[in-house]
CSV table of C-alpha atoms in Angstrom, one decimal:
chain,number,residue,atom,x,y,z
A,1,MET,CA,0.0,0.0,0.0
A,2,ALA,CA,1.3,3.4,-0.9
A,3,PRO,CA,1.9,6.0,1.9
A,4,HIS,CA,-0.8,8.5,1.0
A,5,ARG,CA,-3.7,8.3,3.4
A,6,GLU,CA,-4.6,11.2,5.7
A,7,GLY,CA,-3.0,11.4,9.1
A,8,SER,CA,-0.2,12.9,11.1
A,9,ASP,CA,3.3,13.3,9.8
A,10,ALA,CA,4.3,10.5,12.2
A,11,SER,CA,1.8,8.1,10.7
A,12,VAL,CA,2.8,9.0,7.2
A,13,GLU,CA,6.5,8.4,8.0
A,14,ALA,CA,5.6,5.0,9.6
A,15,MET,CA,3.7,4.0,6.4
A,16,VAL,CA,6.7,5.0,4.2
A,17,ALA,CA,9.0,3.0,6.4
A,18,GLN,CA,6.6,0.0,6.2
A,19,VAL,CA,6.5,0.2,2.3
A,20,GLU,CA,10.2,0.5,2.1
A,21,LYS,CA,10.7,-2.8,3.9
A,22,HIS,CA,8.7,-4.9,1.4
A,23,PRO,CA,9.2,-5.6,-2.3
A,24,ILE,CA,7.3,-3.2,-4.5
A,25,SER,CA,3.9,-4.8,-5.3
A,26,SER,CA,2.0,-2.1,-7.1
A,27,ILE,CA,3.1,0.3,-9.8
A,28,LEU,CA,1.0,3.1,-11.4
A,29,ILE,CA,2.1,4.1,-14.9
A,30,ILE,CA,0.9,7.6,-16.0
A,31,ILE,CA,1.1,8.2,-19.7
A,32,ALA,CA,-0.4,11.2,-21.5
A,33,MET,CA,-1.1,9.9,-25.0
A,34,GLN,CA,-2.8,6.8,-26.5
A,35,THR,CA,0.1,6.3,-28.9
A,36,GLU,CA,2.5,6.2,-26.0
A,37,ALA,CA,0.3,4.0,-23.9
A,38,LEU,CA,-0.7,1.2,-26.2
A,39,PRO,CA,2.8,-0.4,-26.7
A,40,VAL,CA,3.1,-0.7,-23.0
A,41,VAL,CA,-0.5,-2.0,-22.7
A,42,ASN,CA,0.3,-4.7,-25.3
A,43,LYS,CA,3.7,-5.6,-23.9
A,44,PHE,CA,2.3,-6.4,-20.4
A,45,GLN,CA,-1.1,-7.7,-21.8
A,46,LEU,CA,-3.0,-5.2,-19.7
A,47,ILE,CA,-6.8,-5.3,-19.8
A,48,GLU,CA,-9.0,-2.2,-19.9
A,49,ASN,CA,-11.1,-1.8,-16.8
A,50,PRO,CA,-14.7,-0.9,-17.8
A,51,HIS,CA,-15.7,-0.4,-14.2
A,52,SER,CA,-13.0,1.9,-12.9
A,53,SER,CA,-13.6,3.9,-9.7
A,54,PHE,CA,-13.0,7.2,-11.5
A,55,PRO,CA,-15.9,9.7,-11.5
A,56,LYS,CA,-18.7,9.0,-14.0
A,57,GLY,CA,-18.3,10.7,-17.3
A,58,VAL,CA,-14.6,11.4,-17.3
A,59,PRO,CA,-12.6,10.0,-20.3
A,60,TRP,CA,-9.8,8.6,-18.3
A,61,ILE,CA,-8.8,5.0,-19.3
A,62,HIS,CA,-7.5,2.5,-16.7
A,63,TYR,CA,-5.7,-0.7,-17.8
A,64,HIS,CA,-4.5,-3.3,-15.3
A,65,GLY,CA,-2.7,-6.6,-15.1
A,66,ALA,CA,0.1,-8.4,-13.3
A,67,TYR,CA,3.8,-9.0,-14.3
A,68,LYS,CA,6.5,-10.8,-12.3
A,69,GLY,CA,4.5,-10.5,-9.0
A,70,ILE,CA,3.8,-6.8,-9.5
A,71,ILE,CA,0.3,-5.3,-10.0
A,72,ILE,CA,0.5,-2.9,-12.9
A,73,ASN,CA,-2.0,-0.2,-13.4
A,74,LEU,CA,-1.7,2.1,-16.4
A,75,VAL,CA,-3.8,5.2,-16.7
A,76,TRP,CA,-4.0,7.7,-19.5
A,77,PRO,CA,-6.4,10.7,-19.6
A,78,GLY,CA,-8.2,9.6,-22.7
A,79,LYS,CA,-9.6,11.7,-25.4
A,80,ASP,CA,-11.0,15.2,-24.8
A,81,LEU,CA,-14.7,15.0,-24.8
A,82,THR,CA,-15.1,18.2,-26.9
A,83,PHE,CA,-12.2,18.0,-29.4
A,84,GLY,CA,-11.5,14.2,-29.5
A,85,VAL,CA,-7.7,14.6,-29.1
A,86,ASP,CA,-5.5,13.2,-26.4
A,87,SER,CA,-6.0,15.1,-23.1
A,88,VAL,CA,-2.4,16.3,-22.8
A,89,GLY,CA,-1.0,18.9,-20.4
A,90,THR,CA,-0.7,19.7,-16.8
A,91,ILE,CA,-4.3,19.9,-15.8
A,92,SER,CA,-5.3,16.5,-17.1
A,93,ALA,CA,-2.0,15.0,-15.7
A,94,SER,CA,-2.7,16.5,-12.2
A,95,LEU,CA,-6.3,15.2,-12.1
A,96,VAL,CA,-5.5,11.8,-13.3
A,97,THR,CA,-2.6,11.4,-11.0
A,98,TYR,CA,-4.6,12.4,-8.0
A,99,ALA,CA,-7.6,10.2,-8.8
A,100,SER,CA,-5.4,7.2,-9.6
A,101,ILE,CA,-3.4,7.4,-6.4
A,102,GLN,CA,-6.6,7.6,-4.4
A,103,ALA,CA,-8.2,4.7,-6.2
A,104,LEU,CA,-5.2,2.4,-6.8
A,105,GLN,CA,-2.8,3.1,-3.9
A,106,PRO,CA,0.4,2.4,-5.7
A,107,ASP,CA,3.8,1.9,-4.1
A,108,LEU,CA,5.5,3.7,-7.0
A,109,ILE,CA,4.5,5.9,-9.9
A,110,ILE,CA,6.3,5.8,-13.3
A,111,ASN,CA,5.5,8.8,-15.5
A,112,ALA,CA,6.5,7.6,-18.9
A,113,GLY,CA,6.2,9.5,-22.1
A,114,THR,CA,7.8,11.4,-25.0
A,115,ALA,CA,9.6,14.7,-24.7
A,116,GLY,CA,11.5,17.3,-26.6
A,117,GLY,CA,15.3,17.3,-26.1
A,118,PHE,CA,18.0,19.9,-26.3
A,119,LYS,CA,21.0,19.0,-28.4
A,120,GLU,CA,23.0,21.7,-26.5
A,121,LYS,CA,22.6,19.4,-23.4
A,122,GLY,CA,23.5,16.2,-25.3
A,123,ALA,CA,20.0,14.9,-26.3
A,124,ALA,CA,19.3,13.1,-29.5
A,125,ILE,CA,16.2,11.6,-31.2
A,126,GLY,CA,15.4,8.3,-29.5
A,127,ASP,CA,17.4,8.9,-26.3
A,128,VAL,CA,15.7,7.9,-23.1
A,129,PHE,CA,16.3,9.8,-20.0
A,130,LEU,CA,15.7,8.9,-16.3
A,131,VAL,CA,14.8,12.3,-15.0
A,132,SER,CA,16.7,13.7,-11.9
A,133,HIS,CA,14.7,16.9,-11.3
A,134,VAL,CA,11.5,18.4,-12.5
A,135,ALA,CA,10.3,22.0,-12.7
A,136,PHE,CA,7.8,24.2,-14.5
A,137,HIS,CA,8.8,26.8,-17.1
A,138,ASP,CA,5.6,28.7,-17.8
A,139,ARG,CA,4.4,29.6,-14.2
A,140,ARG,CA,6.0,33.0,-14.0
A,141,ILE,CA,5.2,34.8,-10.7
A,142,PRO,CA,7.7,37.7,-10.2
A,143,ILE,CA,7.1,38.0,-6.5
A,144,PRO,CA,9.6,36.8,-3.9
A,145,VAL,CA,8.9,33.2,-2.8
A,146,PHE,CA,6.0,33.0,-5.2
A,147,ASP,CA,8.6,32.8,-8.0
A,148,LEU,CA,10.1,29.7,-6.5
A,149,TYR,CA,6.6,28.2,-6.0
A,150,GLY,CA,5.9,28.9,-9.7
A,151,VAL,CA,9.0,27.1,-10.8
A,152,GLY,CA,8.2,24.2,-8.4
A,153,LEU,CA,11.7,22.5,-8.6
A,154,ARG,CA,11.6,19.0,-7.2
A,155,GLN,CA,14.0,16.1,-7.1
A,156,THR,CA,12.6,12.9,-8.3
A,157,TYR,CA,12.8,9.7,-6.3
A,158,SER,CA,16.4,8.7,-6.3
A,159,THR,CA,17.2,5.4,-8.2
A,160,PRO,CA,21.0,5.2,-8.5
A,161,ASN,CA,21.0,1.4,-8.9
A,162,LEU,CA,18.4,1.5,-11.7
A,163,LEU,CA,20.2,4.2,-13.5
A,164,LYS,CA,23.5,2.3,-13.4
A,165,ALA,CA,22.0,-1.1,-14.3
A,166,LEU,CA,20.2,0.2,-17.4
A,167,ASN,CA,22.9,2.7,-18.3
A,168,LEU,CA,20.3,5.4,-19.0
A,169,LYS,CA,21.0,9.0,-19.6
A,170,THR,CA,19.9,11.4,-16.9
A,171,GLY,CA,18.9,15.0,-16.9
A,172,LYS,CA,16.5,17.6,-15.7
A,173,LEU,CA,12.9,17.9,-17.0
A,174,SER,CA,11.1,21.2,-17.6
A,175,THR,CA,7.3,21.1,-18.0
A,176,GLY,CA,4.9,23.5,-19.6
A,177,ASP,CA,1.5,23.5,-21.3
A,178,SER,CA,2.7,24.4,-24.8
A,179,LEU,CA,4.4,22.2,-27.4
A,180,ASP,CA,6.4,25.1,-28.9
A,181,MET,CA,8.8,27.4,-26.9
A,182,SER,CA,8.3,31.1,-26.5
A,183,PRO,CA,11.2,33.4,-25.7
A,184,HIS,CA,10.0,33.6,-22.1
A,185,ASP,CA,9.8,29.8,-21.9
A,186,GLU,CA,13.2,29.4,-23.4
A,187,ALA,CA,14.7,31.6,-20.7
A,188,SER,CA,12.9,29.7,-18.0
A,189,ILE,CA,13.9,26.3,-19.4
A,190,ALA,CA,17.6,27.5,-19.5
A,191,ALA,CA,17.2,28.7,-15.9
A,192,ASN,CA,15.9,25.2,-15.0
A,193,ASP,CA,19.0,23.7,-16.7
A,194,ALA,CA,16.7,21.3,-18.5
A,195,THR,CA,17.8,18.6,-20.9
A,196,VAL,CA,14.3,17.6,-21.9
A,197,LYS,CA,10.9,19.3,-21.9
A,198,ASP,CA,7.4,17.9,-21.7
A,199,MET,CA,3.8,18.9,-20.9
A,200,GLU,CA,3.0,16.7,-17.8
A,201,GLY,CA,6.0,15.7,-15.6
A,202,ALA,CA,6.2,18.5,-13.1
A,203,ALA,CA,2.4,18.2,-12.5
A,204,VAL,CA,2.6,14.5,-11.8
A,205,ALA,CA,5.6,15.2,-9.5
A,206,TYR,CA,3.6,17.8,-7.6
A,207,VAL,CA,0.7,15.5,-6.9
A,208,ALA,CA,2.9,12.5,-6.1
A,209,GLU,CA,4.8,14.6,-3.5
A,210,LEU,CA,1.6,16.0,-2.1
A,211,LEU,CA,0.2,12.4,-1.5
A,212,LYS,CA,3.6,11.0,-0.5
A,213,VAL,CA,4.0,8.5,-3.3
A,214,PRO,CA,7.5,8.1,-4.8
A,215,ALA,CA,7.7,8.8,-8.5
A,216,ILE,CA,10.2,8.3,-11.3
A,217,PHE,CA,10.1,9.8,-14.8
A,218,VAL,CA,11.1,8.0,-18.0
A,219,LYS,CA,11.2,10.3,-21.0
A,220,ALA,CA,12.1,9.5,-24.7
A,221,VAL,CA,13.1,12.2,-27.1
A,222,THR,CA,10.9,12.7,-30.2
A,223,ASP,CA,12.2,16.1,-31.3
A,224,ILE,CA,15.1,18.5,-30.8
A,225,VAL,CA,13.8,21.7,-29.4
A,226,ASP,CA,16.9,23.7,-30.3
A,227,GLY,CA,17.3,22.0,-33.7
A,228,GLU,CA,16.5,23.3,-37.2
A,229,LYS,CA,13.3,21.3,-37.9
A,230,PRO,CA,9.8,22.5,-36.8
A,231,THR,CA,8.9,20.9,-33.4
A,232,ALA,CA,5.4,19.6,-34.4
A,233,GLU,CA,6.6,18.1,-37.6
A,234,GLU,CA,9.6,16.4,-36.0
A,235,PHE,CA,7.4,15.1,-33.1
A,236,LEU,CA,4.8,13.5,-35.4
A,237,ARG,CA,7.4,12.0,-37.7
A,238,ASN,CA,9.3,10.3,-34.8
A,239,LEU,CA,6.4,9.5,-32.5
A,240,ALA,CA,5.8,5.8,-33.5
A,241,ALA,CA,9.4,4.8,-33.5
A,242,VAL,CA,10.3,6.6,-30.2
A,243,THR,CA,7.2,5.1,-28.4
A,244,ALA,CA,8.5,1.7,-29.3
A,245,THR,CA,11.8,2.5,-27.7
A,246,LEU,CA,10.0,3.9,-24.7
A,247,GLU,CA,8.1,0.6,-24.2
A,248,GLU,CA,11.4,-1.3,-24.3
A,249,VAL,CA,12.9,0.9,-21.6
A,250,VAL,CA,9.8,0.8,-19.4
A,251,THR,CA,9.9,-3.0,-19.6
A,252,GLN,CA,13.5,-2.9,-18.6
A,253,VAL,CA,12.7,-0.6,-15.7
A,254,ILE,CA,9.9,-2.9,-14.4
A,255,ASP,CA,12.1,-6.0,-14.9
A,256,PHE,CA,14.7,-4.3,-12.6
A,257,ILE,CA,12.1,-3.3,-10.1
A,258,SER,CA,10.7,-6.8,-9.7
A,259,GLY,CA,11.4,-8.3,-6.3
A,260,LYS,CA,13.1,-5.1,-5.0
A,261,CYS,CA,12.2,-2.7,-2.2
A,262,LEU,CA,12.2,1.0,-2.8
A,263,PRO,CA,15.6,1.7,-1.2
A,264,GLU,CA,17.1,-1.0,-3.5
A,265,LEU,CA,16.3,1.1,-6.6
């Protein structure tokens, strides 16, 4: 059971300690897009849950199954009810993460997905990063302390053994609600020292921290933000191939996690 029920700080700490003593038994995978989610669903032979405990009428999709002794729940926000496109962005990510933690009580969250990368920071198409820190780049509040709140810099759950075993790249992730990058965003992303940028990660991290559930972030690069090609064009061209790579790495991550406690990651 994940340490996220209401109670005193002491009880929360006790629950965290209890979870850390036992092998991870339940993983929640949060993925923003159907194209990103389906390869993982198919790999682990997950089954859609037609009777999820999510509020009636929401488009959120819950898949579930078991793999090597671990209960795997995968949730993606579904298609927007008005426009029929994937419900990407920080609002959907926050809502889905909150509802999924409450309903599914995971030991660990994996936010997997695609991202833009910066060649100046060493990113290339198809690279997969295990994120070390997350922050927002489009919440600009130029008032003391509020500015830090807006950026929302957070360290992800530390997994040094996982990083070493899989020989993954690591870097900081910057999150915003736009696919493109305005001059203001560019300055904020540079200030965040980001290697990759997405539209969900920092929102997932905020909710996970709020509800005391450890979270890791696996991001695969579909487009080079500081490259010469238009972002949207490059993203769409590489999406299918990169999501296949993402699935492979997510599988490797879960294989590594199997049978281990949180501190062993």
